[in-house]
């Protein structure tokens, strides 16, 4: 009895479980950092966090480029770690190394109709964006791509993830997961947990040109960019186009340089008032931003350098995280199979 009590009060058991992940398709930029990673870092003290490197999901639209996915597994892990994900607090794992996720995907696929998947707004939007992969009419959409919401439901439920911190674009996937869970529990008995999305503060980070920051638009500042790259990018960032001379008053709200000052510069109010008053030139303003950005990114970049120079440490974190995650996924999968009456000889 006493023994049970002591287990019950162990830290992690009291904490709710978080599950989230990213596709390893490229290095992470400020959009990922301010939009997602910073939020994850905050959450890791109050939740039992599992952060996935979703390589199987990345392959759904990169199946013809396995090297890209492979190379980015370590890159993204280093970005997670540099941003402040602490492997002592959080579990980082590789999706493809948890075969139970693939097993659950197969079981759940009976609970979802093809038309429901076609209607999923996230699938729809992404299919449109991938015309070159799937053609205009969507006829050539792959089974794997269409079914990735099912696989994402397996990611979440394999760990009994209760709280899913995601951006707005992911809400239809969480909703679809909730439907699968309800249907599963209805047919096979109470087994899975219905997750709730936790919307990250809607910080949409704009790129250097004013569009949404993204790799494909070539307008991003990466966490791993060198000082020279950051300098070049900021010097070329879009400012208020109406400001023609150094001492013209301008509108900081339409200036990308100002939008980054807001994120990284403690003296942002001065930037704003001087810009409006016309007593600040854009070149000097950009130089100040470069210095502030450098200062802000310093601890991230120092960690980045350390992990890059110590790939064995990164591998160990991934291996240990994946082993721990797998134990969790096995427990849930056993319960699932038992309730689906496919646990023979047990
Ligand atoms: N679909 C997510 C994205 O593209 C990544 C992801 C994979 C995920 N598995 C997940 C997010 C589970 C939340 C929960 O960003
Ligand atoms: Fe932007 Fe600074 Fe120029 Fe104002 S002074 S337009 S904030 S770069």
Coordinates of C-alpha atoms and ligand atoms in Angstrom, one line a residue:
X1 CA 0.0 0.0 0.0
X2 CA 2.7 2.5 1.1
X3 CA 4.6 1.6 -2.1
X4 CA 1.6 2.5 -4.3
X5 CA 1.2 5.8 -2.6
X6 CA 4.8 6.8 -3.2
X7 CA 4.4 6.1 -6.9
X8 CA 1.2 8.0 -7.1
X9 CA 2.8 11.2 -6.1
X10 CA 5.8 11.0 -8.4
X11 CA 6.0 14.2 -10.4
X12 CA 5.2 13.0 -13.9
X13 CA 2.2 11.0 -12.9
X14 CA 0.4 14.1 -11.8
X15 CA 1.1 15.9 -15.0
X16 CA -1.0 15.8 -18.1
X17 CA 0.6 14.5 -21.2
X18 CA 1.5 16.7 -24.1
X19 CA 2.2 15.3 -27.6
X20 CA 3.2 17.4 -30.5
X21 CA 5.6 17.2 -33.4
X22 CA 7.1 18.6 -36.5
X23 CA 8.0 17.2 -39.9
X24 CA 11.8 17.0 -40.5
X25 CA 11.8 18.7 -43.9
X26 CA 14.1 21.6 -43.3
X27 CA 16.0 23.6 -40.6
X28 CA 13.7 25.6 -38.3
X29 CA 13.3 29.3 -38.6
X30 CA 12.1 32.2 -36.5
X31 CA 8.5 31.4 -37.5
X32 CA 8.8 28.0 -35.9
X33 CA 10.6 29.4 -32.9
X34 CA 8.2 32.2 -32.0
X35 CA 5.1 30.3 -33.3
X36 CA 5.7 26.9 -31.7
X37 CA 9.0 26.1 -30.0
X38 CA 8.9 28.9 -27.5
X39 CA 5.5 27.7 -26.4
X40 CA 6.7 24.1 -26.1
X41 CA 9.7 25.2 -24.0
X42 CA 7.3 27.0 -21.6
X43 CA 5.0 24.0 -21.4
X44 CA 7.6 21.5 -20.5
X45 CA 7.6 22.5 -16.8
X46 CA 3.9 21.9 -16.3
X47 CA 3.3 18.9 -18.6
X48 CA 4.8 15.5 -19.4
X49 CA 5.9 16.4 -22.9
X50 CA 6.5 14.1 -25.9
X51 CA 7.9 15.8 -29.0
X52 CA 7.9 13.8 -32.1
X53 CA 10.2 14.0 -35.2
X54 CA 7.5 13.1 -37.7
X55 CA 9.7 11.4 -40.3
X56 CA 6.9 9.1 -41.6
X57 CA 4.6 12.0 -42.0
X58 CA 7.4 14.0 -43.8
X59 CA 7.6 11.1 -46.2
X60 CA 4.0 11.3 -47.2
X61 CA 4.9 14.2 -49.5
X62 CA 8.6 13.6 -49.7
X63 CA 8.6 9.9 -50.5
X64 CA 10.8 10.5 -53.5
X65 CA 13.4 12.4 -51.5
X66 CA 14.3 10.2 -48.5
X67 CA 17.7 11.9 -48.1
X68 CA 16.1 15.2 -47.3
X69 CA 14.0 13.6 -44.6
X70 CA 16.9 11.6 -43.1
X71 CA 19.2 14.6 -43.0
X72 CA 16.7 16.8 -41.3
X73 CA 15.9 14.4 -38.5
X74 CA 19.1 15.4 -36.7
X75 CA 18.9 19.1 -37.9
X76 CA 15.4 19.4 -36.4
X77 CA 16.4 17.6 -33.2
X78 CA 19.3 20.1 -32.8
X79 CA 16.9 23.0 -33.4
X80 CA 14.5 21.6 -30.8
X81 CA 17.4 21.3 -28.3
X82 CA 18.9 24.7 -29.1
X83 CA 15.5 26.4 -28.7
X84 CA 15.4 25.0 -25.1
X85 CA 13.7 21.7 -25.3
X86 CA 15.3 19.9 -22.4
X87 CA 15.7 16.2 -22.7
X88 CA 15.7 15.8 -18.9
X89 CA 12.1 17.2 -18.9
X90 CA 10.8 16.2 -22.3
X91 CA 10.9 13.1 -24.5
X92 CA 12.1 13.6 -28.1
X93 CA 11.5 10.6 -30.4
X94 CA 11.6 9.5 -34.0
X95 CA 8.2 8.4 -35.4
X96 CA 9.4 5.7 -37.7
X97 CA 11.1 3.9 -34.8
X98 CA 7.8 3.3 -33.1
X99 CA 6.2 0.6 -35.2
X100 CA 3.2 0.6 -32.9
X101 CA 2.2 4.0 -34.5
X102 CA 2.0 2.2 -37.8
X103 CA 0.0 -0.6 -36.3
X104 CA -2.5 1.7 -34.8
X105 CA -2.8 3.6 -38.1
X106 CA -4.0 0.4 -39.7
X107 CA -6.5 -0.3 -37.0
X108 CA -7.9 3.2 -37.1
X109 CA -8.2 3.3 -40.9
X110 CA -11.3 1.1 -40.6
X111 CA -13.0 3.9 -38.6
X112 CA -12.6 6.7 -41.1
X113 CA -14.3 7.1 -44.4
X114 CA -12.4 8.2 -47.5
X115 CA -14.9 11.1 -48.1
X116 CA -14.3 12.3 -44.6
X117 CA -10.6 12.5 -45.3
X118 CA -11.2 14.3 -48.6
X119 CA -13.3 16.8 -46.7
X120 CA -10.6 17.5 -44.0
X121 CA -9.7 21.2 -44.5
X122 CA -6.0 20.6 -43.8
X123 CA -5.8 17.8 -46.3
X124 CA -7.6 19.9 -48.8
X125 CA -5.4 23.0 -48.4
X126 CA -2.2 20.9 -48.5
X127 CA -3.3 18.9 -51.5
X128 CA -3.9 22.2 -53.4
X129 CA -0.5 23.5 -52.4
X130 CA 1.0 20.3 -53.8
X131 CA -0.3 20.4 -57.3
X132 CA 3.1 19.3 -58.7
X133 CA 2.9 16.1 -56.6
X134 CA -0.8 15.3 -57.0
X135 CA -2.0 17.1 -60.1
X136 CA -4.8 19.6 -60.3
X137 CA -7.7 17.3 -59.9
X138 CA -6.4 15.5 -56.8
X139 CA -6.9 12.2 -58.7
X140 CA -3.3 11.2 -58.2
X141 CA -3.3 11.9 -54.5
X142 CA -1.7 9.0 -52.7
X143 CA -3.3 6.8 -50.1
X144 CA -0.6 7.7 -47.7
X145 CA -1.1 11.4 -48.0
X146 CA -4.9 11.2 -47.8
X147 CA -4.6 9.0 -44.8
X148 CA -2.0 11.1 -42.8
X149 CA -4.7 12.4 -40.4
X150 CA -5.2 8.8 -39.4
X151 CA -1.5 8.4 -38.8
X152 CA -1.5 11.6 -36.8
X153 CA -4.3 10.3 -34.7
X154 CA -2.1 7.3 -34.0
X155 CA 0.8 9.6 -33.0
X156 CA -1.4 11.3 -30.5
X157 CA -3.2 8.3 -29.0
X158 CA -0.2 6.0 -28.9
X159 CA 0.9 8.1 -26.0
X160 CA -2.5 9.0 -24.6
X161 CA -1.7 12.6 -25.5
X162 CA -4.3 14.8 -23.8
X163 CA -3.1 18.3 -24.7
X164 CA -1.9 19.0 -28.2
X165 CA -0.2 22.4 -28.7
X166 CA -0.6 23.2 -32.3
X167 CA -1.2 26.1 -34.7
X168 CA -4.7 26.8 -36.1
X169 CA -3.9 25.0 -39.4
X170 CA -3.8 21.7 -37.4
X171 CA -7.2 22.0 -35.7
X172 CA -9.0 19.8 -38.3
X173 CA -6.5 17.1 -37.7
X174 CA -7.1 17.2 -33.9
X175 CA -10.9 17.1 -34.6
X176 CA -10.5 14.1 -36.8
X177 CA -8.4 12.4 -34.1
X178 CA -11.2 13.1 -31.6
X179 CA -13.7 11.5 -33.9
X180 CA -11.6 8.4 -34.3
X181 CA -11.2 8.1 -30.5
X182 CA -14.9 8.4 -29.9
X183 CA -15.7 5.8 -32.5
X184 CA -13.0 3.5 -31.2
X185 CA -14.2 3.8 -27.6
X186 CA -17.8 3.3 -28.7
X187 CA -17.1 0.1 -30.6
X188 CA -14.4 -1.5 -28.6
X189 CA -14.9 0.0 -25.1
X190 CA -13.3 2.9 -23.3
X191 CA -9.7 2.8 -24.3
X192 CA -8.3 6.0 -25.8
X193 CA -8.2 9.6 -24.6
X194 CA -9.8 12.3 -26.6
X195 CA -7.2 15.0 -27.0
X196 CA -7.7 18.8 -26.8
X197 CA -5.9 21.2 -28.9
X198 CA -4.0 24.0 -27.2
X199 CA -3.8 26.8 -29.6
X200 CA -0.4 28.5 -29.5
X201 CA -0.7 32.3 -29.2
X202 CA -1.3 33.3 -32.7
X203 CA 2.1 34.7 -33.5
X204 CA 2.4 34.6 -37.2
X205 CA 5.9 35.6 -38.0
X206 CA 6.3 37.4 -41.2
X207 CA 9.2 36.8 -43.6
X208 CA 11.8 39.3 -44.7
X209 CA 9.5 40.3 -47.6
X210 CA 6.3 40.7 -45.6
X211 CA 4.7 37.3 -46.6
X212 CA 4.4 34.5 -44.1
X213 CA 7.8 33.2 -43.1
X214 CA 8.5 30.0 -45.0
X215 CA 11.3 28.0 -46.5
X216 CA 9.7 27.8 -49.9
X217 CA 9.3 31.6 -50.1
X218 CA 13.0 32.1 -49.3
X219 CA 12.2 34.8 -46.8
X220 CA 13.2 33.1 -43.5
X221 CA 15.8 33.7 -40.8
X222 CA 17.0 30.3 -39.5
X223 CA 17.9 29.5 -36.0
X224 CA 21.2 28.2 -37.3
X225 CA 22.0 31.1 -39.7
X226 CA 25.5 32.6 -39.3
X227 CA 26.1 36.2 -38.3
X228 CA 26.9 37.1 -41.9
X229 CA 23.7 35.5 -43.2
X230 CA 21.5 37.3 -40.6
X231 CA 23.2 40.6 -41.5
X232 CA 22.6 40.1 -45.2
X233 CA 19.0 39.1 -44.7
X234 CA 18.1 42.0 -42.4
X235 CA 19.9 44.6 -44.6
X236 CA 17.6 43.4 -47.4
X237 CA 14.4 43.2 -45.4
X238 CA 11.3 45.2 -46.5
X239 CA 10.8 48.5 -44.7
X240 CA 8.0 51.2 -45.1
X241 CA 8.1 51.8 -48.9
X242 CA 6.8 55.3 -48.4
X243 CA 9.9 56.3 -46.5
X244 CA 12.3 57.6 -49.1
X245 CA 14.7 59.7 -47.1
X246 CA 16.5 59.0 -43.8
X247 CA 14.5 61.6 -41.9
X248 CA 11.0 60.9 -43.4
X249 CA 8.5 59.9 -40.8
X250 CA 7.3 56.3 -41.4
X251 CA 4.8 53.7 -40.2
X252 CA 6.7 51.0 -38.3
X253 CA 3.6 48.7 -38.5
X254 CA 4.2 48.0 -42.2
X255 CA 8.0 47.5 -41.7
X256 CA 9.4 44.0 -41.4
X257 CA 12.4 45.3 -39.6
X258 CA 10.1 46.7 -36.9
X259 CA 8.2 43.5 -36.6
X260 CA 11.5 41.7 -35.6
X261 CA 12.5 44.6 -33.3
X262 CA 9.2 43.7 -31.5
X263 CA 10.4 40.2 -31.0
X264 CA 14.0 40.6 -29.9
X265 CA 14.7 44.2 -29.0
X266 CA 14.0 45.4 -25.4
X267 CA 14.2 49.0 -26.7
X268 CA 11.4 48.6 -29.2
X269 CA 9.4 51.5 -28.0
X270 CA 12.2 53.9 -28.8
X271 CA 12.4 52.3 -32.3
X272 CA 8.7 52.9 -32.8
X273 CA 8.6 56.5 -31.7
X274 CA 11.8 57.5 -33.5
X275 CA 10.5 55.9 -36.7
X276 CA 7.2 57.8 -36.5
X277 CA 8.9 61.0 -35.7
X278 CA 11.3 60.7 -38.6
X279 CA 14.5 60.8 -36.5
X280 CA 15.7 57.3 -37.4
X281 CA 17.3 56.1 -40.6
X282 CA 16.5 52.6 -41.9
X283 CA 20.1 51.6 -42.2
X284 CA 20.9 52.5 -38.6
X285 CA 17.6 50.8 -37.6
X286 CA 18.6 47.6 -39.4
X287 CA 22.0 47.7 -37.8
X288 CA 20.5 48.0 -34.3
X289 CA 18.2 45.1 -35.2
X290 CA 21.2 42.9 -36.3
X291 CA 22.8 43.6 -32.9
X292 CA 19.6 42.8 -31.0
X293 CA 19.0 39.7 -33.0
X294 CA 22.5 38.5 -32.4
X295 CA 22.2 39.0 -28.7
X296 CA 18.8 37.3 -28.6
X297 CA 19.9 34.3 -30.6
X298 CA 23.3 33.9 -28.8
X299 CA 22.3 31.3 -26.3
X300 CA 20.4 29.3 -29.0
X301 CA 23.3 29.5 -31.4
X302 CA 25.8 28.4 -28.7
X303 CA 23.7 25.4 -27.9
X304 CA 23.4 24.7 -31.6
X305 CA 27.1 24.8 -32.1
X306 CA 27.6 22.4 -29.1
X307 CA 25.2 19.8 -30.5
X308 CA 26.5 20.1 -34.0
X309 CA 30.0 19.4 -32.6
X310 CA 28.6 16.5 -30.5
X311 CA 26.5 14.3 -32.8
X312 CA 26.9 11.5 -30.3
X313 CA 25.0 13.4 -27.7
X314 CA 22.2 14.1 -30.1
X315 CA 22.0 10.5 -31.1
X316 CA 21.9 9.4 -27.4
X317 CA 19.0 11.8 -26.7
X318 CA 17.1 10.5 -29.7
X319 CA 17.8 6.8 -28.8
X320 CA 16.8 7.2 -25.2
X321 CA 13.8 9.3 -26.0
X322 CA 12.6 6.8 -28.6
X323 CA 13.1 3.9 -26.3
X324 CA 11.0 5.5 -23.6
X325 CA 8.4 6.6 -26.1
X326 CA 8.2 3.0 -27.5
X327 CA 7.5 1.6 -24.0
X328 CA 4.6 4.0 -23.7
X329 CA 3.3 3.2 -27.2
X330 CA 3.5 -0.6 -26.5
X331 CA 1.3 -0.3 -23.4
X332 CA -1.4 1.6 -25.3
X333 CA -1.2 -0.8 -28.3
X334 CA -1.6 -3.8 -26.0
X335 CA -4.7 -2.3 -24.6
X336 CA -6.0 -1.5 -28.0
X337 CA -5.4 -5.0 -29.3
X338 CA -6.9 -6.5 -26.2
X339 CA -10.1 -4.5 -26.7
X340 CA -10.2 -5.3 -30.4
X341 CA -9.9 -9.0 -29.5
X342 CA -6.7 -9.5 -31.4
X343 CA -4.4 -10.3 -28.5
X344 CA -4.1 -14.0 -29.1
X345 CA -2.2 -16.3 -26.7
X346 CA -2.0 -13.7 -23.9
Ligands
LIG1 N1 1.2 17.7 -38.8 C1 2.1 18.4 -37.9 C2 2.7 19.5 -38.8 O1 2.8 19.4 -40.0 C3 3.2 17.6 -37.3 C4 2.7 16.5 -36.5 C5 2.9 15.1 -36.7 C6 1.9 16.6 -35.3 N2 2.3 14.4 -35.7 C7 1.7 15.3 -34.8 C8 1.4 17.7 -34.5 C9 1.0 15.0 -33.6 C10 0.7 17.4 -33.4 C11 0.4 16.1 -33.0 O2 3.2 20.5 -38.2
LIG2 FE1 11.4 50.3 -40.4 FE2 13.2 51.3 -38.8 FE3 13.0 52.2 -41.3 FE4 11.1 52.7 -39.5 S1 13.2 53.4 -39.4 S2 10.8 52.1 -41.6 S3 11.1 50.8 -38.3 S4 13.6 50.2 -40.7

